[in-house]
XYZ file of C-alpha atoms in Angstrom:
672
model
C 3.488 25.696 10.159
C 4.022 22.585 7.841
C 3.788 19.313 9.240
C 5.706 15.947 7.227
C 3.027 13.656 7.547
C 5.218 10.081 8.330
C 3.332 6.732 7.838
C 3.536 3.659 10.508
C 6.892 1.555 9.179
C 6.811 -1.335 7.671
C 9.078 -4.322 7.256
C 10.115 -4.815 3.902
C 10.248 -8.584 3.645
C 14.134 -8.220 3.199
C 15.419 -7.489 6.834
C 14.968 -3.784 6.239
C 12.414 -1.574 7.814
C 11.281 1.307 5.600
C 8.232 4.258 5.856
C 6.528 6.471 3.922
C 6.933 10.558 4.078
C 5.020 12.729 2.823
C 7.078 16.302 2.726
C 4.760 18.885 1.580
C 6.519 20.016 -0.902
C 4.677 20.832 -4.453
C 7.256 21.796 -7.111
C 6.170 21.792 -11.166
C 8.685 19.425 -12.484
C 10.737 15.707 -11.863
C 10.727 16.349 -8.046
C 9.994 14.416 -5.132
C 6.637 15.145 -3.170
C 6.251 11.458 -1.455
C 10.065 9.645 -0.139
C 10.299 5.929 0.773
C 13.177 5.436 2.982
C 14.793 1.969 3.283
C 17.855 2.458 5.667
C 19.664 4.706 3.229
C 17.864 4.195 0.450
C 15.196 6.611 -1.175
C 12.126 5.710 -3.829
C 10.514 8.701 -4.916
C 7.783 9.372 -6.852
C 7.767 12.031 -9.833
C 5.274 14.228 -11.592
C 5.725 16.687 -14.192
C 3.085 19.393 -12.952
C 1.658 20.154 -9.975
C -1.624 18.668 -10.324
C -1.417 15.815 -9.651
C -0.721 14.509 -5.771
C 1.164 10.848 -5.667
C -0.049 9.388 -2.098
C 2.404 6.234 -1.887
C 3.149 3.589 1.467
C 5.005 0.887 0.941
C 4.701 -3.633 1.636
C 6.783 -6.044 0.807
C 5.712 -9.341 -0.601
C 8.272 -12.172 0.984
C 11.128 -12.755 -1.165
C 9.996 -16.837 -2.084
C 6.310 -15.026 -3.496
C 5.650 -13.597 -6.482
C 2.583 -11.456 -7.183
C -1.037 -11.945 -9.505
C -3.963 -9.544 -9.380
C -7.408 -9.355 -8.882
C -8.901 -5.867 -9.712
C -12.736 -5.329 -10.069
C -14.061 -2.602 -12.362
C -17.042 -1.016 -13.072
C -18.509 -0.192 -16.665
C -16.165 0.863 -19.823
C -13.065 3.239 -18.811
C -14.034 7.217 -19.849
C -11.246 9.107 -17.167
C -7.857 7.964 -15.482
C -7.806 10.021 -12.251
C -6.833 7.960 -9.375
C -3.361 6.839 -9.579
C -2.121 3.267 -8.071
C 0.288 0.510 -8.132
C 0.072 -3.043 -7.216
C 3.169 -4.578 -6.333
C 5.324 -7.090 -6.914
C 7.876 -7.494 -4.116
C 7.483 -3.434 -4.484
C 5.386 -0.433 -2.975
C 2.542 0.417 -4.327
C 2.203 3.888 -4.980
C -0.356 6.461 -6.177
C -1.499 9.231 -7.859
C -4.352 10.693 -7.346
C -6.284 13.713 -9.455
C -8.825 15.209 -7.847
C -10.251 12.406 -6.065
C -12.328 10.992 -8.423
C -12.535 7.096 -8.309
C -10.662 6.069 -11.679
C -7.857 3.630 -11.027
C -4.627 3.075 -13.719
C -1.729 1.088 -12.652
C 1.825 1.276 -14.343
C 5.081 -1.029 -13.833
C 8.511 0.231 -13.943
C 11.545 -1.919 -12.630
C 14.186 1.038 -11.826
C 17.906 0.367 -10.305
C 19.219 2.054 -7.197
C 21.303 4.311 -9.964
C 18.026 5.230 -10.919
C 17.510 4.193 -14.415
C 14.178 2.884 -15.270
C 12.377 0.327 -17.696
C 9.030 -0.724 -18.112
C 8.390 -3.904 -15.989
C 5.061 -4.912 -17.579
C 1.771 -3.713 -19.490
C -0.267 -1.254 -17.150
C -3.572 -1.901 -16.491
C -7.144 1.038 -17.102
C -9.582 0.515 -14.362
C -13.296 2.259 -13.928
C -14.553 4.438 -11.414
C -14.998 3.244 -7.873
C -12.930 0.418 -8.871
C -9.551 -1.351 -6.755
C -7.055 -3.428 -7.113
C -6.004 -6.439 -4.731
C -2.657 -8.401 -4.861
C -2.924 -11.943 -4.368
C 0.087 -13.463 -3.582
C 1.314 -17.403 -4.002
C 4.150 -19.511 -4.837
C 2.280 -20.404 -8.275
C 1.950 -17.375 -9.177
C 2.867 -16.910 -13.193
C 4.806 -13.539 -13.152
C 7.769 -13.131 -11.402
C 9.819 -9.878 -11.021
C 12.906 -8.609 -9.309
C 13.386 -6.033 -6.569
C 13.185 -3.412 -6.886
C 10.302 -1.682 -8.655
C 8.933 1.541 -8.852
C 6.280 3.615 -10.422
C 6.845 6.082 -13.239
C 4.105 7.855 -14.887
C 5.827 9.915 -17.818
C 2.986 11.829 -19.161
C -0.088 12.016 -16.848
C -2.316 14.758 -18.684
C -2.546 13.077 -21.849
C -4.654 10.116 -20.038
C -6.857 12.513 -17.579
C -10.367 13.036 -19.942
C -13.490 14.446 -18.760
C -14.311 12.956 -15.166
C -17.312 14.866 -15.281
C -20.190 12.004 -15.812
C -22.857 11.319 -13.456
C -24.156 8.388 -14.883
C -25.254 5.370 -12.159
C -22.154 3.139 -11.281
C -23.601 -0.189 -12.017
C -22.460 -3.824 -12.389
C -19.119 -3.920 -11.113
C -16.632 -7.417 -11.682
C -13.563 -9.111 -10.644
C -10.706 -9.836 -13.429
C -7.610 -11.897 -12.688
C -4.521 -10.450 -14.094
C -1.298 -12.224 -14.213
C 1.715 -9.314 -14.816
C 3.430 -9.227 -17.604
C 0.573 -9.656 -19.810
C -1.545 -7.307 -21.825
C -4.820 -6.461 -19.747
C -6.878 -8.110 -22.810
C -5.966 -11.242 -21.689
C -7.556 -10.369 -18.137
C -9.769 -13.971 -16.687
C -13.167 -12.514 -15.483
C -13.563 -14.190 -12.211
C -16.853 -13.080 -10.803
C -19.497 -10.804 -11.517
C -23.083 -10.311 -10.458
C -25.497 -9.483 -13.691
C -28.605 -10.362 -12.174
C -27.512 -7.990 -8.990
C -26.301 -4.556 -10.606
C -25.801 -2.760 -7.487
C -23.529 -5.372 -5.885
C -19.800 -4.312 -5.194
C -17.453 -6.619 -3.819
C -13.551 -6.439 -2.818
C -11.187 -9.230 -2.903
C -8.186 -10.227 -0.694
C -6.415 -13.436 0.341
C -5.851 -15.203 3.427
C -2.509 -15.096 5.075
C -1.454 -18.193 3.917
C -2.129 -17.720 0.196
C -4.711 -20.377 -0.002
C -7.664 -19.171 0.229
C -9.483 -15.554 -2.105
C -12.082 -14.346 -0.124
C -14.676 -12.238 -1.363
C -16.877 -9.637 0.318
C -19.882 -8.227 -1.492
C -21.819 -5.378 -0.486
C -24.881 -3.712 -2.234
C -24.763 -0.573 -0.185
C -23.314 1.651 3.124
C -24.507 -0.471 5.802
C -22.336 -2.809 7.637
C -23.454 -6.102 6.591
C -21.733 -8.059 3.816
C -21.662 -11.373 1.572
C -18.664 -13.558 2.346
C -17.906 -15.971 -0.136
C -14.319 -17.677 -0.540
C -12.608 -20.434 -2.840
C -9.923 -22.390 -1.883
C -6.596 -22.323 -4.680
C -5.935 -25.709 -4.410
C -9.717 -26.094 -6.350
C -8.129 -24.192 -9.413
C -4.987 -26.239 -9.610
C -5.040 -25.535 -13.688
C -4.899 -21.553 -12.423
C -7.296 -19.406 -12.827
C -9.129 -19.834 -15.966
C -12.523 -18.765 -15.991
C -15.151 -17.867 -13.247
C -14.191 -19.177 -9.986
C -15.936 -21.512 -7.896
C -17.000 -19.627 -4.619
C -17.932 -21.080 -2.067
C -20.828 -19.280 -0.305
C -20.229 -18.996 3.334
C -22.321 -16.205 4.085
C -24.774 -15.347 1.491
C -27.298 -12.623 3.308
C -26.875 -8.999 4.566
C -27.691 -9.719 8.071
C -24.013 -8.826 9.139
C -20.498 -7.730 8.550
C -17.358 -10.280 7.968
C -13.976 -9.100 8.089
C -11.038 -11.418 7.714
C -8.343 -10.868 10.380
C -6.542 -13.875 9.461
C -6.591 -18.196 9.754
C -5.236 -20.931 11.563
C -6.099 -23.803 8.043
C -9.307 -23.632 7.979
C -10.044 -21.966 10.663
C -10.783 -18.143 10.371
C -11.280 -15.658 12.509
C -13.318 -12.671 11.732
C -14.449 -9.462 13.102
C -18.692 -8.930 12.679
C -21.265 -7.203 13.965
C -23.095 -10.260 14.223
C -25.484 -10.070 18.001
C -23.090 -7.238 18.438
C -23.203 -3.992 17.698
C -19.690 -3.083 19.135
C -18.013 -6.141 17.130
C -16.371 -9.069 18.316
C -14.194 -12.036 16.758
C -15.383 -15.501 16.127
C -13.847 -18.423 14.955
C -15.326 -19.949 12.054
C -13.724 -23.945 10.649
C -14.574 -23.828 6.737
C -14.851 -27.501 7.312
C -17.659 -26.986 9.821
C -19.200 -23.919 8.602
C -22.847 -24.232 10.152
C -23.261 -21.178 12.455
C -23.694 -24.156 15.407
C -20.162 -24.205 15.253
C -18.663 -21.322 15.155
C -17.256 -20.200 18.199
C -16.547 -16.976 19.838
C -12.824 -15.686 20.703
C -13.339 -12.181 22.027
C -16.598 -10.972 23.286
C -18.093 -7.565 22.467
C -17.212 -4.840 24.731
C -19.983 -3.806 26.897
C -19.242 -0.145 25.569
C -16.000 0.057 23.456
C -16.112 -0.962 19.684
C -13.672 -2.846 18.061
C -12.495 -0.796 14.960
C -9.848 -3.075 13.765
C -7.987 -6.479 14.939
C -4.870 -7.959 13.123
C -2.632 -11.170 13.945
C 1.824 -10.513 14.552
C 4.328 -13.169 15.411
C 1.683 -16.218 14.167
C 0.260 -15.958 18.013
C -0.869 -12.514 19.098
C -3.841 -10.982 17.905
C -3.717 -6.613 18.557
C -7.070 -5.154 18.794
C -7.429 -1.243 18.431
C -11.208 -0.296 20.564
C -12.729 2.930 20.374
C -13.236 4.321 24.098
C -15.841 7.380 24.243
C -14.012 8.383 21.176
C -10.482 7.608 22.278
C -8.530 4.538 20.637
C -7.213 2.140 22.723
C -4.767 -1.074 21.983
C -5.069 -4.505 23.353
C -2.835 -7.583 23.190
C -4.851 -11.185 22.797
C -3.556 -14.424 22.353
C -5.184 -15.767 18.775
C -5.527 -19.739 20.418
C -7.755 -18.371 23.485
C -8.599 -15.272 23.547
C -7.310 -14.055 26.602
C -6.002 -10.517 27.066
C -2.646 -10.488 27.794
C -1.412 -6.204 27.848
C -3.194 -2.753 27.452
C -0.920 -0.761 25.366
C -0.623 2.844 26.915
C -1.837 5.621 24.780
C -2.938 9.592 24.977
C -6.320 10.760 23.974
C -5.798 10.491 20.360
C -6.403 8.287 17.656
C -4.054 4.734 16.277
C -3.528 5.860 12.066
C -1.668 3.261 10.827
C -0.487 0.035 12.551
C 2.183 -2.860 10.593
C 3.019 -5.821 11.536
C 2.154 -8.901 9.687
C 1.699 -12.377 10.967
C 5.133 -13.582 10.188
C 6.439 -10.199 11.852
C 7.943 -10.325 15.018
C 7.533 -6.546 15.622
C 4.876 -4.123 15.514
C 4.896 -0.416 14.814
C 2.059 1.799 15.105
C 1.135 5.765 14.916
C -0.825 7.866 17.037
C -2.115 11.652 16.226
C -4.237 14.226 18.268
C -5.766 17.056 18.181
C -2.303 18.695 19.434
C 0.456 16.000 18.217
C 0.853 15.320 14.573
C 2.102 11.832 14.774
C 3.971 9.829 17.490
C 5.066 6.198 15.585
C 5.852 3.940 18.132
C 7.746 0.343 18.037
C 7.416 -2.862 19.982
C 10.144 -5.897 19.338
C 7.411 -8.584 20.585
C 10.657 -11.181 20.594
C 11.558 -9.441 24.251
C 10.474 -9.775 27.255
C 8.683 -7.470 29.082
C 6.941 -6.121 26.328
C 7.771 -2.336 25.760
C 7.224 -0.069 22.963
C 8.978 3.156 22.677
C 9.036 5.969 20.598
C 10.489 5.326 17.229
C 9.609 8.326 15.712
C 7.882 11.615 16.970
C 6.806 14.324 14.426
C 7.305 17.933 16.015
C 5.992 21.208 14.630
C 8.636 24.171 15.523
C 7.387 26.869 16.960
C 4.293 25.120 17.974
C 4.408 24.029 21.661
C 1.289 21.842 22.481
C 1.542 22.519 26.303
C -0.032 25.570 25.687
C -3.309 24.390 24.576
C -5.994 22.177 26.097
C -8.033 19.465 25.207
C -11.297 18.414 27.147
C -13.909 16.216 26.195
C -17.447 17.106 27.724
C -20.567 15.262 27.270
C -23.644 17.441 26.708
C -27.358 16.322 26.191
C -29.439 16.517 23.051
C -32.615 17.013 22.884
C -34.245 13.647 24.295
C -31.638 13.629 26.907
C -29.271 11.174 24.955
C -25.445 12.152 26.105
C -23.202 13.502 23.347
C -19.333 13.592 23.191
C -17.656 16.465 21.968
C -13.625 17.906 21.929
C -12.957 20.928 22.615
C -9.624 22.341 21.850
C -8.931 26.306 22.945
C -5.441 27.706 24.234
C -4.969 27.379 27.933
C -6.324 30.564 30.745
C -9.245 31.538 28.209
C -11.951 33.448 29.704
C -15.427 31.746 29.281
C -16.982 35.254 28.787
C -18.619 34.332 25.234
C -16.048 36.328 23.204
C -14.181 33.832 21.633
C -15.149 32.604 17.459
C -15.720 28.750 17.153
C -14.890 26.238 14.603
C -17.922 23.368 15.417
C -17.288 20.188 13.365
C -19.348 17.002 12.943
C -20.405 14.339 10.312
C -23.091 12.095 11.451
C -23.227 9.281 8.942
C -21.985 6.019 7.705
C -21.403 4.224 11.020
C -17.951 6.518 10.795
C -16.182 7.270 13.784
C -14.638 11.037 13.608
C -11.543 10.335 16.296
C -9.336 13.108 17.465
C -6.526 14.596 14.182
C -4.278 16.891 14.114
C -5.021 19.543 11.625
C -2.877 22.609 10.893
C -5.487 24.471 9.568
C -7.830 24.357 12.836
C -4.764 24.808 15.212
C -4.082 28.262 12.684
C -7.605 29.245 13.829
C -7.126 28.453 17.337
C -3.652 30.612 17.562
C -3.524 33.115 15.603
C -7.854 33.699 15.416
C -7.803 33.373 18.877
C -10.618 30.881 18.347
C -12.156 27.369 20.017
C -12.171 24.429 17.908
C -15.194 21.852 18.421
C -15.599 18.270 17.425
C -18.766 16.812 18.474
C -19.483 12.822 17.826
C -22.984 13.326 16.999
C -25.313 10.328 15.893
C -25.284 8.789 13.030
C -21.395 7.710 13.216
C -19.916 4.758 14.442
C -18.835 5.965 18.272
C -20.871 3.802 20.026
C -20.871 0.795 17.797
C -24.120 -0.203 15.250
C -27.105 1.073 18.192
C -25.349 4.878 17.723
C -25.248 4.449 13.712
C -28.736 3.671 13.414
C -29.841 6.189 16.194
C -28.844 8.970 13.677
C -29.884 7.006 9.671
C -33.174 7.020 7.516
C -36.267 8.163 9.874
C -33.734 9.080 12.917
C -31.797 11.697 10.172
C -33.142 14.397 12.272
C -31.145 13.237 15.506
C -27.657 13.948 13.730
C -28.967 17.763 13.235
C -30.447 18.471 16.762
C -27.252 16.598 18.147
C -25.769 19.146 16.010
C -27.372 22.298 17.223
C -27.112 21.018 20.959
C -23.409 21.504 20.367
C -23.360 25.070 19.201
C -26.049 25.316 21.866
C -23.606 24.388 24.716
C -21.045 26.207 23.626
C -22.259 29.344 24.218
C -24.459 28.757 27.708
C -20.798 27.412 28.877
C -19.127 31.243 27.455
C -16.851 29.845 24.830
C -18.740 31.604 21.991
C -21.885 33.122 20.776
C -24.346 32.405 17.730
C -22.670 34.914 15.758
C -19.121 33.874 16.368
C -19.798 30.363 15.154
C -18.698 28.584 12.091
C -19.905 25.132 11.444
C -18.474 23.275 8.819
C -18.518 19.287 7.435
C -18.017 17.651 4.098
C -19.886 15.068 2.223
C -22.852 13.704 4.646
C -21.183 16.483 7.224
C -21.953 18.824 4.201
C -25.756 17.713 4.153
C -25.372 18.092 8.249
C -24.647 21.410 7.760
C -26.562 23.084 5.194
C -29.803 21.396 7.184
C -29.093 23.110 10.378
C -28.525 26.201 8.387
C -31.786 25.958 7.537
C -33.431 24.786 10.615
C -31.443 27.258 13.243
C -30.438 30.152 10.596
C -30.133 32.159 13.920
C -27.388 30.078 15.625
C -24.676 30.484 13.285
C -22.502 33.425 11.896
C -20.933 31.327 9.373
C -21.103 28.009 7.704
C -18.753 26.090 5.565
C -20.400 23.016 3.687
C -18.090 20.935 1.557
C -19.337 18.695 -1.643
C -22.331 18.401 0.928
C -25.029 16.299 -0.554
C -28.314 18.969 -1.020
C -30.853 17.355 -3.056
C -32.100 14.444 -0.814
C -35.273 13.981 -3.779
C -32.932 12.255 -6.188
C -29.076 11.713 -4.735
C -29.864 8.524 -5.804
C -29.726 8.933 -9.518
C -26.199 9.974 -10.215
C -23.284 7.871 -9.707
C -22.758 5.909 -6.093
C -25.195 7.476 -4.588
C -27.911 4.215 -4.613
C -25.582 2.831 -2.040
C -26.529 6.196 0.370
C -29.927 5.078 0.681
C -29.050 2.618 3.325
C -28.219 5.302 5.749
C -30.481 7.989 3.874
C -33.421 5.875 2.618
C -34.717 6.812 -1.532
C -37.559 9.202 -1.990
C -39.032 7.086 -4.933
C -40.630 4.900 -1.729
C -43.178 6.941 0.283
C -42.296 6.607 3.725
C -38.800 7.312 3.135
C -39.738 10.757 1.211
C -41.915 11.858 3.680
C -39.122 12.006 5.985
C -36.189 13.036 3.266
C -38.579 16.573 2.252
C -38.712 17.657 5.671
C -35.034 18.012 5.925
C -33.671 17.563 1.721
C -31.502 21.272 2.782
C -32.297 22.283 -1.243
C -36.046 21.739 -0.668
C -35.881 23.812 2.709
C -34.950 26.977 2.081
C -36.999 29.745 3.411
C -36.813 32.871 4.115
C -36.525 33.504 7.947
C -39.831 34.388 9.890
C -37.953 35.806 13.286
C -37.764 39.915 12.825
C -34.016 40.303 12.617
C -32.681 36.544 11.289
C -31.149 36.145 8.352
C -29.296 33.737 6.853
C -25.255 33.211 8.506
C -22.623 34.043 5.958
C -22.584 30.834 3.886
C -19.708 29.214 1.876
C -20.002 26.480 -0.233
C -17.045 24.234 -1.833
C -17.148 21.679 -4.323
C -15.253 20.354 -7.380
C -15.808 20.323 -11.046
C -14.470 16.505 -11.057
C -16.458 15.195 -7.906
C -18.106 12.180 -8.932
C -18.772 11.032 -5.578
C -21.080 13.581 -4.890
C -21.681 15.559 -7.902
C -21.392 19.058 -7.981
C -24.912 20.063 -9.026
C -25.923 18.693 -5.455
C -24.145 22.684 -4.386
C -25.057 24.226 -7.619
C -28.341 23.738 -7.813
C -28.469 24.568 -3.753
C -26.442 27.971 -3.825
C -28.787 28.745 -7.007
C -31.650 28.126 -4.815
C -30.036 30.520 -1.475
C -29.331 33.379 -4.036
C -32.988 33.250 -5.453
C -35.064 32.538 -1.987
C -32.990 35.142 0.083
C -30.242 36.439 -1.920
C -32.001 39.800 -2.619
C -33.664 40.229 0.865
C -33.185 43.228 2.338
C -32.271 41.659 5.700
C -29.581 39.543 4.298
C -26.545 41.304 4.169
C -24.622 37.544 5.046
C -22.973 36.520 2.101
C -23.806 33.442 -0.428
C -20.761 32.181 -1.671
C -19.682 28.968 -3.504
C -16.536 28.124 -4.494
C -16.004 25.044 -7.236
C -12.582 23.805 -7.602
C -11.546 22.850 -11.473
C -9.548 19.959 -12.152
C -10.664 18.536 -8.440
C -12.741 16.019 -6.951
C -14.367 14.678 -3.546
C -11.232 16.137 -1.532
C -8.555 13.436 -1.359
C -5.211 13.391 -3.831
C -5.406 17.262 -3.829
C -1.862 18.858 -4.310
C -0.370 20.432 -1.593
C -1.350 23.844 -3.692
C -4.358 23.513 -3.678
C -4.555 22.177 -0.509
C -3.372 25.607 0.777
C -5.277 27.821 -1.518
C -8.506 26.482 -0.860
C -7.766 26.712 3.335
C -6.670 29.788 3.209
C -9.615 30.907 0.904
C -11.823 29.328 3.445
C -10.712 31.057 6.628
C -10.465 34.267 4.847
C -13.956 34.033 4.213
C -14.380 33.276 7.876
C -12.580 35.751 9.537
C -14.018 38.632 6.951
C -17.506 37.564 7.803
C -16.707 37.128 11.639
C -14.749 40.090 11.800
C -11.378 38.498 13.489
C -8.068 40.119 13.272
C -4.663 37.689 13.463
C -2.879 37.408 16.398
C 0.454 36.797 16.401
């Protein structure tokens, strides 16, 4: 099954509508991989080799505006492996190599006949950097449509990318398009706070620049702003930031503003989040007003303003997205948009737009894009585009959500997908996925490889929404972090026990899988309950919990994990650190399950030393035991990183090898 990935369309600012389409092709030479369609016109990102994967999206600035850039950098450039373009009334199109967090921008002018010429000098930044387009009528660089990105020789700029040094001292720069990068202006830095990380965005009216500052991965941030009217001569140095919020007590996310009255999504006194109004002219907390209160149970995922007067708010209700519409002025609810069990994975509609598009996905549906014209009453969304898979009938499968008890009695939600009519006799192989960390919610998503496991290997897919994620807000997150991290592992093990008890599978037929923090989850559970699983696949996992904070961006994870340099936190980390808890099973006849670790040699998020040390220790401690017949393997991908941005060929190769490993270890047969 091959599935084109179509994103929700957005208005191009010229009266036309465009959408992005990932074709799934992966060829050498100048061939399209990602296509932008605008009526009958097509933008393509191209490349010479199959080693780099383009990622393409499209936004368009109003025709009367021009562009200027704020971007943040860390340290000095040593490798470029993440490619993004920043638009000036054009498409922000990116190319990633591996998923290392280095950034380069190139601007090219093209006409509809396909001729190309450089529009202005490019930019390069360091690891964990990003670009923010600041729109303003006063910008000093003007470009005419159309502009596209064209990179002639990607190989020549991809260097080593295997550094493990700590990422510190992020800075924010101002760049005028058409000028050399050497003339960029430093407008924010934090020399006394080397671990601070920031992101800038512009208000809907183009007047204010908002700076969100974080120190770790907790959902908290400082919020500073600059009124661009206070710099009438342009940005020539450090901006005069007003420190609206200068602590890390809560999270504030910009939604929109009407003059000096700003609407923010916040978890201040609201673990499920709420919307508040803050008047910059009267910024005292006592003057803040609640616009939409937090729900008793549901979590606000995002909020956006469209058609100048409406707020569209996405909620998470028992791990299923719900889309509601409110009045911006009063916060009064207008209506709920109907959705099946699944996730909203794309929403477009700016404040001045009179229409919205949103993309819906589920375990059995790749994408359904809905469109709604906000000028027509009654409001009625209709299907704009639906992606279907040839030869696949969703009606043949069943998705069920269950709630099972963890060891302490907490009810944990879990989705189970399988063919209709299966017998619950314990004979089916199961693929159990989990994450459980960093306030990240694992909502329903479409996966070709997992459906192949269900369809052709007779499997059962289970996704456990364990504590540590954001499925029920900050309370759920805190129940699985720091000293409570063991709850994540216990919840996951109880998920496997539930599947066994209900007859879906048996211990020797369960494969557990997770990546990054989920890789930690898999390895910790294998150490604690080797008898419960038949196979374990841990992707780019955090395995050394005593030293993770010493490499690249690891210091930011201490908000979720803790730090071994603090004795109290060392005491809980040493109890579950995968690297330090490998042991010979005590019970007779028990061995470690078949284990496959996956990592990339250029992963600068979770550096590969984690997986390398874990597999080496595994093989040293239990690899030669007479009773250990299950294989202990590692898959090291070259010129690859933390996962995102891989070309289709590499994705297919890795997925095929992974499921072949599972099938071989569990003695599964292909079913047509």
